[in-house]
Coordinates of C-alpha atoms in Angstrom, one line a residue:
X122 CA 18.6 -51.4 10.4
X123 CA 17.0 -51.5 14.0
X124 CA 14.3 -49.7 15.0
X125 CA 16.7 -47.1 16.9
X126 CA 18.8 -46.7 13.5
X127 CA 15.7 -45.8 12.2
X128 CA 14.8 -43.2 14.3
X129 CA 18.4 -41.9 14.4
X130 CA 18.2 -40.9 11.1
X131 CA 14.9 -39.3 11.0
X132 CA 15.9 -37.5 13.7
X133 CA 19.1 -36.3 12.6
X134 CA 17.3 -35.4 8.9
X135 CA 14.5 -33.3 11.6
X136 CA 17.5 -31.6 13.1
X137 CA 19.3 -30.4 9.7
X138 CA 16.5 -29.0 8.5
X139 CA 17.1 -24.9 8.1
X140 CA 14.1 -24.3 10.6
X141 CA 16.2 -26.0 13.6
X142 CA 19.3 -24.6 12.1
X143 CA 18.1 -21.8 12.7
X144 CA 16.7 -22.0 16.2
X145 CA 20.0 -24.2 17.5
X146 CA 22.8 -21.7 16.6
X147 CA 24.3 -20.0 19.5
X148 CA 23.6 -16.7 17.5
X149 CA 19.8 -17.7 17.0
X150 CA 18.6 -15.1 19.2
X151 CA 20.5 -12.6 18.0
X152 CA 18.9 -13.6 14.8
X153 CA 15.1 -14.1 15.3
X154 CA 15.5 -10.8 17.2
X155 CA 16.5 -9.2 14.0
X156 CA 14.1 -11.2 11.6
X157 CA 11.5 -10.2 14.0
X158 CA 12.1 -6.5 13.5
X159 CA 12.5 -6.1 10.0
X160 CA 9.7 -8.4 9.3
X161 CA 6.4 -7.6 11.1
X162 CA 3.1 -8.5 10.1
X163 CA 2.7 -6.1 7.9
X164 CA 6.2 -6.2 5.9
X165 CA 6.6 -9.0 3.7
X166 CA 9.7 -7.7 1.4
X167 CA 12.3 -5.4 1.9
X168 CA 14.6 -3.7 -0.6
X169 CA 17.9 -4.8 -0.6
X170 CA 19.9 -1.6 0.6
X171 CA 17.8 -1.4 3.1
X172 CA 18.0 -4.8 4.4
X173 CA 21.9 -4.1 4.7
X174 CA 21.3 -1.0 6.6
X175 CA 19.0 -2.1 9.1
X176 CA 20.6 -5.6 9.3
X177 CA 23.9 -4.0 10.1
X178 CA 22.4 -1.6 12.9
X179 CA 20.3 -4.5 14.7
X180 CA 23.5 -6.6 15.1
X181 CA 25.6 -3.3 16.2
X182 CA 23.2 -2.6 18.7
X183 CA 22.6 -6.0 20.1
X184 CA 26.9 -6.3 20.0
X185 CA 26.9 -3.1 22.4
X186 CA 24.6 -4.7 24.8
X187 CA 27.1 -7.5 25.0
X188 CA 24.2 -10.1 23.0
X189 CA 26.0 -13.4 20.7
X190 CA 25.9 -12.2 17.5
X191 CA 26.6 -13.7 14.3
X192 CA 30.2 -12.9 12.8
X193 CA 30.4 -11.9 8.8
X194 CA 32.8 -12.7 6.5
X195 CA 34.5 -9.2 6.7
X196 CA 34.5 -9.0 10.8
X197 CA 35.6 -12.6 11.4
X198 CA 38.5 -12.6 14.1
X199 CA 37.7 -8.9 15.1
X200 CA 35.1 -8.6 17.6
X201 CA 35.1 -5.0 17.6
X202 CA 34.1 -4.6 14.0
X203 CA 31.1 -3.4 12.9
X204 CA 29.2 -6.1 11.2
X205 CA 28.4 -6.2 7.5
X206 CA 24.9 -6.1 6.6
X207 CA 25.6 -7.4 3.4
X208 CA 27.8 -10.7 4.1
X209 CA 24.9 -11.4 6.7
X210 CA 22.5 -11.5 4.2
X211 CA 24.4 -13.5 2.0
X212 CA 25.4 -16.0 4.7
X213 CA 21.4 -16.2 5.7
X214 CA 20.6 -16.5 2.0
X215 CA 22.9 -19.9 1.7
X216 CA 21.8 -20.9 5.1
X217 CA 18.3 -20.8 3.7
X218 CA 16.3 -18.1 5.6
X219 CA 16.3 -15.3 3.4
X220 CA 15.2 -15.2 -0.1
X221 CA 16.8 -12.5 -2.4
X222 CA 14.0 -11.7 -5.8
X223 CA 13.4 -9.3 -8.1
X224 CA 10.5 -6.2 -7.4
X225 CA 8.3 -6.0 -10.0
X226 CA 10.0 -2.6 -10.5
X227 CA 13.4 -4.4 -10.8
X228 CA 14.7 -3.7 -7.6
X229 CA 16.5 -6.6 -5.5
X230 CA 14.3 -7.4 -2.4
X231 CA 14.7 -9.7 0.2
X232 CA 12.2 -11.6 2.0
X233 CA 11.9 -14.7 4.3
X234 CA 11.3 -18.5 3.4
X235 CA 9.2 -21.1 4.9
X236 CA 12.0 -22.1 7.8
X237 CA 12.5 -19.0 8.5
X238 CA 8.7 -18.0 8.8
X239 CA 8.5 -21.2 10.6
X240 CA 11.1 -20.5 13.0
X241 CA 9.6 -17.3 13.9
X242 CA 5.3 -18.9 14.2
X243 CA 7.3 -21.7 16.8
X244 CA 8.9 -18.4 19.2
X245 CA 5.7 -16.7 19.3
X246 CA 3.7 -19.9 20.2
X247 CA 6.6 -20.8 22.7
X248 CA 6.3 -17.6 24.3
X249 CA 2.7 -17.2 24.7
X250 CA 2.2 -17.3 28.0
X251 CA -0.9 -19.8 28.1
X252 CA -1.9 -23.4 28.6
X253 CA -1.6 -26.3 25.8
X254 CA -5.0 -27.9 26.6
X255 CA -7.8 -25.5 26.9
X256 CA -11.5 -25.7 25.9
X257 CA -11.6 -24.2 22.9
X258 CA -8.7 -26.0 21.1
X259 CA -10.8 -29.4 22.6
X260 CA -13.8 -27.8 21.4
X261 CA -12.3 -27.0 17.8
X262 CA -11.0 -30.9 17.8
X263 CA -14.3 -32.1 18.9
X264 CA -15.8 -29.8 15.8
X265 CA -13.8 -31.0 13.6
X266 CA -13.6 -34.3 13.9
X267 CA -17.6 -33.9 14.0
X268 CA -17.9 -32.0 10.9
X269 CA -15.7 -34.4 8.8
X270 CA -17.4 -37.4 10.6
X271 CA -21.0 -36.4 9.0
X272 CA -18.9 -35.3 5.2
X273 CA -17.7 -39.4 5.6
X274 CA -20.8 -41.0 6.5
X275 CA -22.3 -42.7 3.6
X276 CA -25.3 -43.3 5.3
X277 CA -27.9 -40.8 3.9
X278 CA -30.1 -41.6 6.9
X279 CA -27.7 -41.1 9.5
X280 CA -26.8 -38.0 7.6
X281 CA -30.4 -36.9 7.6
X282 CA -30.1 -38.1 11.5
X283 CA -27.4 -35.8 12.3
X284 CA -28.9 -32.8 10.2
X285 CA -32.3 -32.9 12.3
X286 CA -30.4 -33.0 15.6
X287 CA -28.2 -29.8 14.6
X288 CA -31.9 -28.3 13.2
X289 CA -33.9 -29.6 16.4
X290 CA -30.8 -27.6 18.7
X291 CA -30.4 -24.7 16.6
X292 CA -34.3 -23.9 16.7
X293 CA -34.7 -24.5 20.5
X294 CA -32.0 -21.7 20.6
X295 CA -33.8 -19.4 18.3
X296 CA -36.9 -20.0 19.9
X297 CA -35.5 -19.1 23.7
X298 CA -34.1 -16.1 22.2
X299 CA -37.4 -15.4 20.9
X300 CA -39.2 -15.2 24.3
X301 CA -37.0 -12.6 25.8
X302 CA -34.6 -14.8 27.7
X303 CA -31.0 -13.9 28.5
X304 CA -28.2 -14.2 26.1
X305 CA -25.4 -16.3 27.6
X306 CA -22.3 -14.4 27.4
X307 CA -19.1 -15.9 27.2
X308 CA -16.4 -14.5 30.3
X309 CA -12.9 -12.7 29.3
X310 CA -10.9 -15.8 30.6
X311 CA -12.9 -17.9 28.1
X312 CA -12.8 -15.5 25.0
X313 CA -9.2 -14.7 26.0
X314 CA -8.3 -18.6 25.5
X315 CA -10.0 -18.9 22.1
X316 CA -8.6 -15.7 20.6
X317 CA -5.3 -17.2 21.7
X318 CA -6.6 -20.8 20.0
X319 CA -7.4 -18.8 16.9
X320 CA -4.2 -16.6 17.0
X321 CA -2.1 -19.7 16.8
X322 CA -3.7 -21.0 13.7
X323 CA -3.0 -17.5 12.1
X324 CA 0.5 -17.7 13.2
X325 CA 0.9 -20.2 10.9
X326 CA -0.5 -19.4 7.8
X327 CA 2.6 -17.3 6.4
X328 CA 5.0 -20.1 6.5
X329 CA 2.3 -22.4 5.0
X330 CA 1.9 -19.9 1.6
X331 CA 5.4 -19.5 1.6
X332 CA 6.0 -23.5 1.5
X333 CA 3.8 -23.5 -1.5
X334 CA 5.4 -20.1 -3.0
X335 CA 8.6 -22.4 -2.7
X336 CA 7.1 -25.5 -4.4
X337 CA 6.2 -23.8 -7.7
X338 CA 9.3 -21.6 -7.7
X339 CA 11.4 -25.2 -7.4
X340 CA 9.6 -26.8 -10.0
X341 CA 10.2 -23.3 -12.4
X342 CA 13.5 -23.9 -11.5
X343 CA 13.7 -27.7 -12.8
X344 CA 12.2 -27.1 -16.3
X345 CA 13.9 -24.2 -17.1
X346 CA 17.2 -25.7 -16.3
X347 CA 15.8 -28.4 -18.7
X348 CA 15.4 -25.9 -21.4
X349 CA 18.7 -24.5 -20.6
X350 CA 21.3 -27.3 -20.5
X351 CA 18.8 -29.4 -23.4
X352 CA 19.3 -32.7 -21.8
X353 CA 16.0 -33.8 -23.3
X354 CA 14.6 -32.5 -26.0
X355 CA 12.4 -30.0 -26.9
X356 CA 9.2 -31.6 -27.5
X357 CA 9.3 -33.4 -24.7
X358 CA 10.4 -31.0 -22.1
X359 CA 7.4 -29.1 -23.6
X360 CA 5.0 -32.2 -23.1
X361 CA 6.5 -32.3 -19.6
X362 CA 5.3 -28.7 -19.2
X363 CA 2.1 -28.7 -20.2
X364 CA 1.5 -31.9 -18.5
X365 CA 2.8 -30.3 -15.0
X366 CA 0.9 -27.3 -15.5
X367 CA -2.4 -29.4 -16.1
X368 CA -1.7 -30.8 -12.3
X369 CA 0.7 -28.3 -11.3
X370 CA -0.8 -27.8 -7.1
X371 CA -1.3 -31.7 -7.1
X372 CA 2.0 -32.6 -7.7
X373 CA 3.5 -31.8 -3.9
X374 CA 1.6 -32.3 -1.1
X375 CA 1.6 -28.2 -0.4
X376 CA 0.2 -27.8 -3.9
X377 CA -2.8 -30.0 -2.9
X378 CA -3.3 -28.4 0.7
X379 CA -3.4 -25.2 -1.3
X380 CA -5.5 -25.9 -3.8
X381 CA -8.5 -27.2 -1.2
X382 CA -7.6 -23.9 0.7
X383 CA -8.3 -21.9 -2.6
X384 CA -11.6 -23.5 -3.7
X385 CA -12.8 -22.6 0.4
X386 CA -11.1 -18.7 0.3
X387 CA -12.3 -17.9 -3.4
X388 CA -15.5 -17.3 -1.9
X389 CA -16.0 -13.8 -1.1
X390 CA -19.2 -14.0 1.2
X391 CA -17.8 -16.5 3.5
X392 CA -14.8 -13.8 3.9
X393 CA -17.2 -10.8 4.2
X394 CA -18.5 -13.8 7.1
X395 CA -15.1 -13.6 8.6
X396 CA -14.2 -10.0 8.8
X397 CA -17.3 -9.8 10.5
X398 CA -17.0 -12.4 13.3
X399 CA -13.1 -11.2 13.7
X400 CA -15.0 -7.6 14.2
X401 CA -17.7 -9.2 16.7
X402 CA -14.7 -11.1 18.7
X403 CA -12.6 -7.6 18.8
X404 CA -15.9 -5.9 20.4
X405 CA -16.1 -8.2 23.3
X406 CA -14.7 -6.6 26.3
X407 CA -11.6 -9.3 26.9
X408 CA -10.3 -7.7 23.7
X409 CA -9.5 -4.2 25.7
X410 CA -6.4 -6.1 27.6
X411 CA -4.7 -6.6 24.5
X412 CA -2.2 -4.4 22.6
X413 CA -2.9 -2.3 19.7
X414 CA -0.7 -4.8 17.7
X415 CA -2.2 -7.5 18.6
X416 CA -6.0 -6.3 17.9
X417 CA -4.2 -5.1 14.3
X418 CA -2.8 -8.7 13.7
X419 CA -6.2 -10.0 14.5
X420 CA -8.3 -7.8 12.3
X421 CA -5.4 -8.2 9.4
X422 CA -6.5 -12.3 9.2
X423 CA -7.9 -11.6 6.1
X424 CA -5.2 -9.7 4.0
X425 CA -3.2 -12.3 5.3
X426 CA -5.1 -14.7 3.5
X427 CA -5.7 -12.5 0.1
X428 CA -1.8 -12.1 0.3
X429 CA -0.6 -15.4 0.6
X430 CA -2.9 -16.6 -2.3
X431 CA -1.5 -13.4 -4.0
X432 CA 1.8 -14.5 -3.8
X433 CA 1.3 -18.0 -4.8
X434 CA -0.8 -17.0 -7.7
X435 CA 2.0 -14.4 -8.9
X436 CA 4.7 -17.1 -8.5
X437 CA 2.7 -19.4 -11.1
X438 CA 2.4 -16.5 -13.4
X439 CA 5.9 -15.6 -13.2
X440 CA 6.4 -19.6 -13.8
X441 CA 4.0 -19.6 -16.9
X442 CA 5.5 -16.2 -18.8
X443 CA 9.3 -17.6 -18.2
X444 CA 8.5 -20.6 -20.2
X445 CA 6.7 -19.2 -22.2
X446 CA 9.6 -16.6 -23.2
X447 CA 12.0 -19.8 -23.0
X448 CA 9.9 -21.5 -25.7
X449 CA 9.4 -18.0 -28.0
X450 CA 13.1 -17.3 -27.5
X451 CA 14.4 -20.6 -28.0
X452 CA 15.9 -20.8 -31.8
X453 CA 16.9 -24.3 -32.8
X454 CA 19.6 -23.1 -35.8
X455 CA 21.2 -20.5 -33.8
X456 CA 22.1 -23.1 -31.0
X457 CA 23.7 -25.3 -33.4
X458 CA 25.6 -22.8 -35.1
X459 CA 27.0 -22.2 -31.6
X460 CA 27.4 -25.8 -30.8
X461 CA 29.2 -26.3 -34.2
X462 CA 31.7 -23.0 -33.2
X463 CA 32.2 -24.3 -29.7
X464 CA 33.2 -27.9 -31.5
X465 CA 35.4 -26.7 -33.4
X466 CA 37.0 -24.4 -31.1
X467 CA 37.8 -27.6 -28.9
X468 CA 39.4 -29.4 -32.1
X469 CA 41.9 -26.3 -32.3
X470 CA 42.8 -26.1 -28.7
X471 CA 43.3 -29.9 -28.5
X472 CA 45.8 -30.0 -31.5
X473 CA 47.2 -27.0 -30.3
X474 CA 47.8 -28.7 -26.8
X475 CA 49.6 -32.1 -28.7
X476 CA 52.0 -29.3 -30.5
X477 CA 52.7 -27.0 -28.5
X478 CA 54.8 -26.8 -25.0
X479 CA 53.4 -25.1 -21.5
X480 CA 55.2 -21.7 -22.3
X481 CA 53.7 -21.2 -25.5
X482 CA 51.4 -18.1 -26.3
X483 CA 48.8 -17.2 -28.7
X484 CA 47.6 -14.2 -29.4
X485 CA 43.5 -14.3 -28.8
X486 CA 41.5 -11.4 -29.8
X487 CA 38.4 -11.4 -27.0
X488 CA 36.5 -8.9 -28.2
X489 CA 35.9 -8.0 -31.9
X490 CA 38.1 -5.2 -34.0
X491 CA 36.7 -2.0 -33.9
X492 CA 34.6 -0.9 -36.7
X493 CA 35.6 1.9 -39.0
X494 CA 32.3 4.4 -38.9
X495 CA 32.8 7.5 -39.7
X496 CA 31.6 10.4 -37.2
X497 CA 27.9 11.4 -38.2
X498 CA 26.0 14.4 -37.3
X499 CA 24.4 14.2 -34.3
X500 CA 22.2 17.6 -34.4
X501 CA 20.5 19.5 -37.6
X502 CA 19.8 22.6 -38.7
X503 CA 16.8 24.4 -36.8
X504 CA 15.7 27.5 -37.6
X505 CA 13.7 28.3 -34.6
X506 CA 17.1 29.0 -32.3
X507 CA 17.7 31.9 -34.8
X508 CA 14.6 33.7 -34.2
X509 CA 13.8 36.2 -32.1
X510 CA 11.8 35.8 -28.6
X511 CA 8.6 36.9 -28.0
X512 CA 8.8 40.6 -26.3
X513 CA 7.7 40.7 -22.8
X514 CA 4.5 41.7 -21.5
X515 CA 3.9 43.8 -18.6
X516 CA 1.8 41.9 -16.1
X517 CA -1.6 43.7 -15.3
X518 CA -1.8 44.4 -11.8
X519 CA -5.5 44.8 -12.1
X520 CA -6.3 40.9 -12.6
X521 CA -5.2 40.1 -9.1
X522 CA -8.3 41.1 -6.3
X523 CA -7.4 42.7 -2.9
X524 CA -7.2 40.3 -0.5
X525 CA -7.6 41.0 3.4
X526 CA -6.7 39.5 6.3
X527 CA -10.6 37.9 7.1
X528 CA -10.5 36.7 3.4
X529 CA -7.6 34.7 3.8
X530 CA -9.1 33.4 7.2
X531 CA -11.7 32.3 6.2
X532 CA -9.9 30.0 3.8
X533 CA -7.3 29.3 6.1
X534 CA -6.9 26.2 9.1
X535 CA -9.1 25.8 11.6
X536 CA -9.4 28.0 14.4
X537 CA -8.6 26.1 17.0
X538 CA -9.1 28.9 19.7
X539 CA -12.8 28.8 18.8
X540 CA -13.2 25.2 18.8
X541 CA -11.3 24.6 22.7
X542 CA -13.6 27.7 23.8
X543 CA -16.9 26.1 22.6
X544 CA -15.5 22.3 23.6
X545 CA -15.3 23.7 27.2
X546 CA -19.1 24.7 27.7
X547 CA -21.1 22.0 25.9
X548 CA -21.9 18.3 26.7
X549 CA -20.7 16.6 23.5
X550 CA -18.8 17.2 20.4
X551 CA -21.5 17.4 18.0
X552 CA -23.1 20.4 20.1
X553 CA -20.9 22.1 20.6
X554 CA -20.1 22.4 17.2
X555 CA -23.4 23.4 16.2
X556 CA -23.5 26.4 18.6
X557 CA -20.7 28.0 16.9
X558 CA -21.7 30.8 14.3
X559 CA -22.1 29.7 10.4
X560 CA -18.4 31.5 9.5
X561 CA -17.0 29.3 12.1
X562 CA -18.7 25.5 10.9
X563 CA -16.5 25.4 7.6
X564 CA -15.9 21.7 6.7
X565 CA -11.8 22.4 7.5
X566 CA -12.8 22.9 11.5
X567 CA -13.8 19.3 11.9
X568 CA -10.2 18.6 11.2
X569 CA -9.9 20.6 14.3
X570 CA -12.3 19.3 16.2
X571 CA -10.8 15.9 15.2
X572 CA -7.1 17.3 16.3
X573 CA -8.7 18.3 19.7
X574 CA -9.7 15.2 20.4
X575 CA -7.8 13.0 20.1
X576 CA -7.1 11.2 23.3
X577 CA -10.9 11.0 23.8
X578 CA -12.1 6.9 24.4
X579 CA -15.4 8.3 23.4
X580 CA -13.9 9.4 20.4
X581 CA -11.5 7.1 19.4
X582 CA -13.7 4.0 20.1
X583 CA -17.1 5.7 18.7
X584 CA -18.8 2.4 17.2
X585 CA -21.8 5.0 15.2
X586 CA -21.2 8.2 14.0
X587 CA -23.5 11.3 14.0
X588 CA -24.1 14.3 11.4
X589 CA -22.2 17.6 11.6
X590 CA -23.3 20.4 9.2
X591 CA -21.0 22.7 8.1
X592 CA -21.0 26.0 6.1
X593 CA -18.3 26.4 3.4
X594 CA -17.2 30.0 2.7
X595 CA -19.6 30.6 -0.3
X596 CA -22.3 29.9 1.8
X597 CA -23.3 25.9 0.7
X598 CA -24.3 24.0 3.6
X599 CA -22.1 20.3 3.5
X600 CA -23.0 17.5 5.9
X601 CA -20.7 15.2 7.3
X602 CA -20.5 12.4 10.0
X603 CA -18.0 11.6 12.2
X604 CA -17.5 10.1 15.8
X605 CA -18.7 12.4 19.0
X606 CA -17.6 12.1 22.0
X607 CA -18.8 13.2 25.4
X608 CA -17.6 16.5 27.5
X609 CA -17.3 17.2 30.7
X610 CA -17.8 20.6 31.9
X611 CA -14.0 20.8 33.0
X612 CA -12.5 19.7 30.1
X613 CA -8.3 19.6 30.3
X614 CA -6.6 22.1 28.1
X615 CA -5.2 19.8 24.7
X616 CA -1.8 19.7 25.6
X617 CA -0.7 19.9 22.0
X618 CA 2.5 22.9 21.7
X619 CA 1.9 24.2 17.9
X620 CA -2.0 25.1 18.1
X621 CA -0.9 28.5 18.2
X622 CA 1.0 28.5 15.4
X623 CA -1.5 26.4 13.8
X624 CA -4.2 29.2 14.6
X625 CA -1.9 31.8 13.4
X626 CA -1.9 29.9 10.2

């Protein structure tokens, strides 16, 4: 073959794969759109019957807009039909996109697979709007490369080199930090290009658990279609096992990716280390231009991590306690018994089929006669429905106490009235809380004061919190902390319509 044969066919086996499928298909849009919805960030399955349902009112409502959609089974030929939810999940299931499992509750659940996961990581990083070569994915190169450069050297003097350089520049920095010199901060447009750096690399990491979720769940596949069809036999399918558990994430190259990702992520500290720098890098001020999903995607990097090893870890579980119920369940003399039946079954209906002519019958019973059992009792004897109830006794009216309308008050909501009056003449939260009277500090106001302000940046974006003391009904002082947030003498009304009737409450 010549070089451009060659390339043809890599190519071509490129363009088949599900992930392209996907993305070439003149209903692709239509279908991202709708994998985008249903599956956010923070959704990773969704039940079946609700899958159909939402499936089937995305499509509809892209169909009214006049948007390509995808055509099931039941709506092909009529372009006014309402699409079924179901067939399009079916069709996406054989197209490879969707995944249909079982819940660990036993529900059917549907979820997406590595194209499809894939598919959706390439649309976000095509649609960022940002430039391929920046700094910081040059600086993260240059890092890299660095840091594996000094793990290959065999050297141990250039090693020892390299370590007092990084020693020598990382103590003249301390030391000019020392003396009182200014910290170099870093502008937006610079952070905002290395959050974007980072962002793509976490874009990626669903469809790279997923490839490995989909590795094991192919080999559990193999072997127990090994124990089921017994081409080989038992022993060694069971040596085969134990053998491919021993090096079960080196046998694919996703295993092996995974299983240098897992040593790194099993340590806790260095993802305490990471929460914190995501929180340090969400406190600079670029990070107030982006969107409250975006800063939620960001600060999530971590359960995205704990997940996807989650979900690899269950899926060898679930691969270990199959086999393991294959092996337990597996009984040698009741397969041969049935092997025997089945053989001799196929003796009858070949002679049959050398006697007999095309419009012959005979009679076959499927099922099993009907056993002759005799009705049994179902229900005994109890004496206890023949006696007689208990007579009834008169409440006493005395246990109850009188209640008032101040006792119930003072158990009740928060008085909101109060809380708006003494917001409007005091500088901050916390004072103005602490002027009001003890009956009016119960632990249930700062609710309240929490409902009025909301909407407050002060409040919202507090980074320390200070000490309220309240006064519970019995008297016992209780301290809490909470966010407070600076007032200005004309404070705006809360425009919230049920305070009344929550101070009526």
């Amino acid at each position: 073959m010549t070089d451009v044969d060659l390339e043809f066919s890599r190519v071509r086996a490129v363009l088949d794969r599900p992930t392209l499928r996907l993305m070439s298909r003149p209903t692709s849009a239509a279908v991202i759109a709708v994998f985008r919805t249903v599956f956010d960030r923070d959704v990773q399955y969704v039940p079946a019957d609700r899958m159909h349902l939402q499936v089937e009112e995305h499509v509809a409502r892209l169909q009214a807009t006049g948007a390509r959609v995808p055509a099931s089974d039941q709506a092909e030929g009529d372009v006014d039909a309402r699409p079924n939810g179901r067939a399009l999940c079916r069709d996406w299931v054989a197209a490879q996109w969707l995944v249909r499992s079982n819940s660990p509750d036993g529900d059917e659940q549907y979820s997406l697979t590595s194209h499809a996961l894939e598919a959706l990581s390439l649309v976000d990083a095509l649609s960022a709007d940002r430039a391929l070569i920046s700094e910081s994915r040059l600086a993260m190169i240059v890092d890299a490369v660095h840091r594996w450069a000094a793990r290959a050297e065999p050297d141990p003097e250039v090693q020892v080199r390299r370590l007092d350089a990084q020693i020598a520049e990382l103590q003249a920095e301390r030391d000019r930090l020392v003396r009182g010199e200014v910290v170099e901060a870093v502008d937006d447009a610079r952070m905002r290009d290395g959050y974007t750096n980072i962002s793509d690399l976490i874009r990626q990491l669903p469809s790279d658990f997923k490839r490995v979720e989909e590795a094991v769940a192919t080999m559990h596949r193999s072997i127990v279609e090994d124990f089921r069809q017994e081409v080989r036999p038992i022993g060694e399918i069971l040596d085969d096992y134990l053998a491919r558990t021993d090096d079960l994430m080196q046998a694919t190259p996703e295993g092996r990716a995974f299983e240098g990702a897992f040593e790194l992520l099993r340590d806790d500290a260095l993802l305490v280390r990471l929460r914190d720098d995501i929180a340090v890098i969400l406190a600079h001020p670029f990070a107030e231009s982006l969107a409250a999903g975006e800063r939620r995607a960001f600060r999530n990097t971590v359960s995205i991590l704990r997940q996807g090893i989650e979900d690899v870890l269950a899926q060898r579980r679930q691969l270990t306690a199959t086999l393991r119920d294959q092996i337990v369940a597996h009984d040698v003399v009741r397969d041969r018994e049935l092997e025997a039946v089945l053989r001799s079954v196929n003796r009858g209906l070949a002679a049959w089929i050398d006697s007999g002519t095309a419009r012959d019958r005979v009679p076959l019973g499927l099922l099993p006669a009907t056993a002759e059992v005799g009705t049994l009792r179902e229900r005994l004897h109890d004496p206890d429905n023949d006696t007689v109830p208990p007579p009834i006794e008169e409440p006493d009216d005395d246990v109850f106490e009188e209640l008032d309308v101040e006792s119930l008050r003072r158990h009740g909501g928060p008085l909101l009235a109060e809380l708006r009056a003494a917001l409007g003449s005091a500088s901050d939260s916390a004072s103005a809380f602490h002027a009001l009277p003890p009956e009016q500090r119960r632990p249930v106001e700062l609710f309240g004061l929490a409902h009025l302000l909301t909407g407050n940046d002060d409040f919202e974006t507090a980074a320390h919190v200070v000490p309220h003391r309240t006064v519970r009904p019995d008297g016992e002082t209780v301290t809490f902390h909470m966010p407070v947030a600076a007032l200005t003498p004309a404070r705006p009304d809360d425009q919230h319509d049920d305070d009344n009737g929550l101070e009526a409450r």
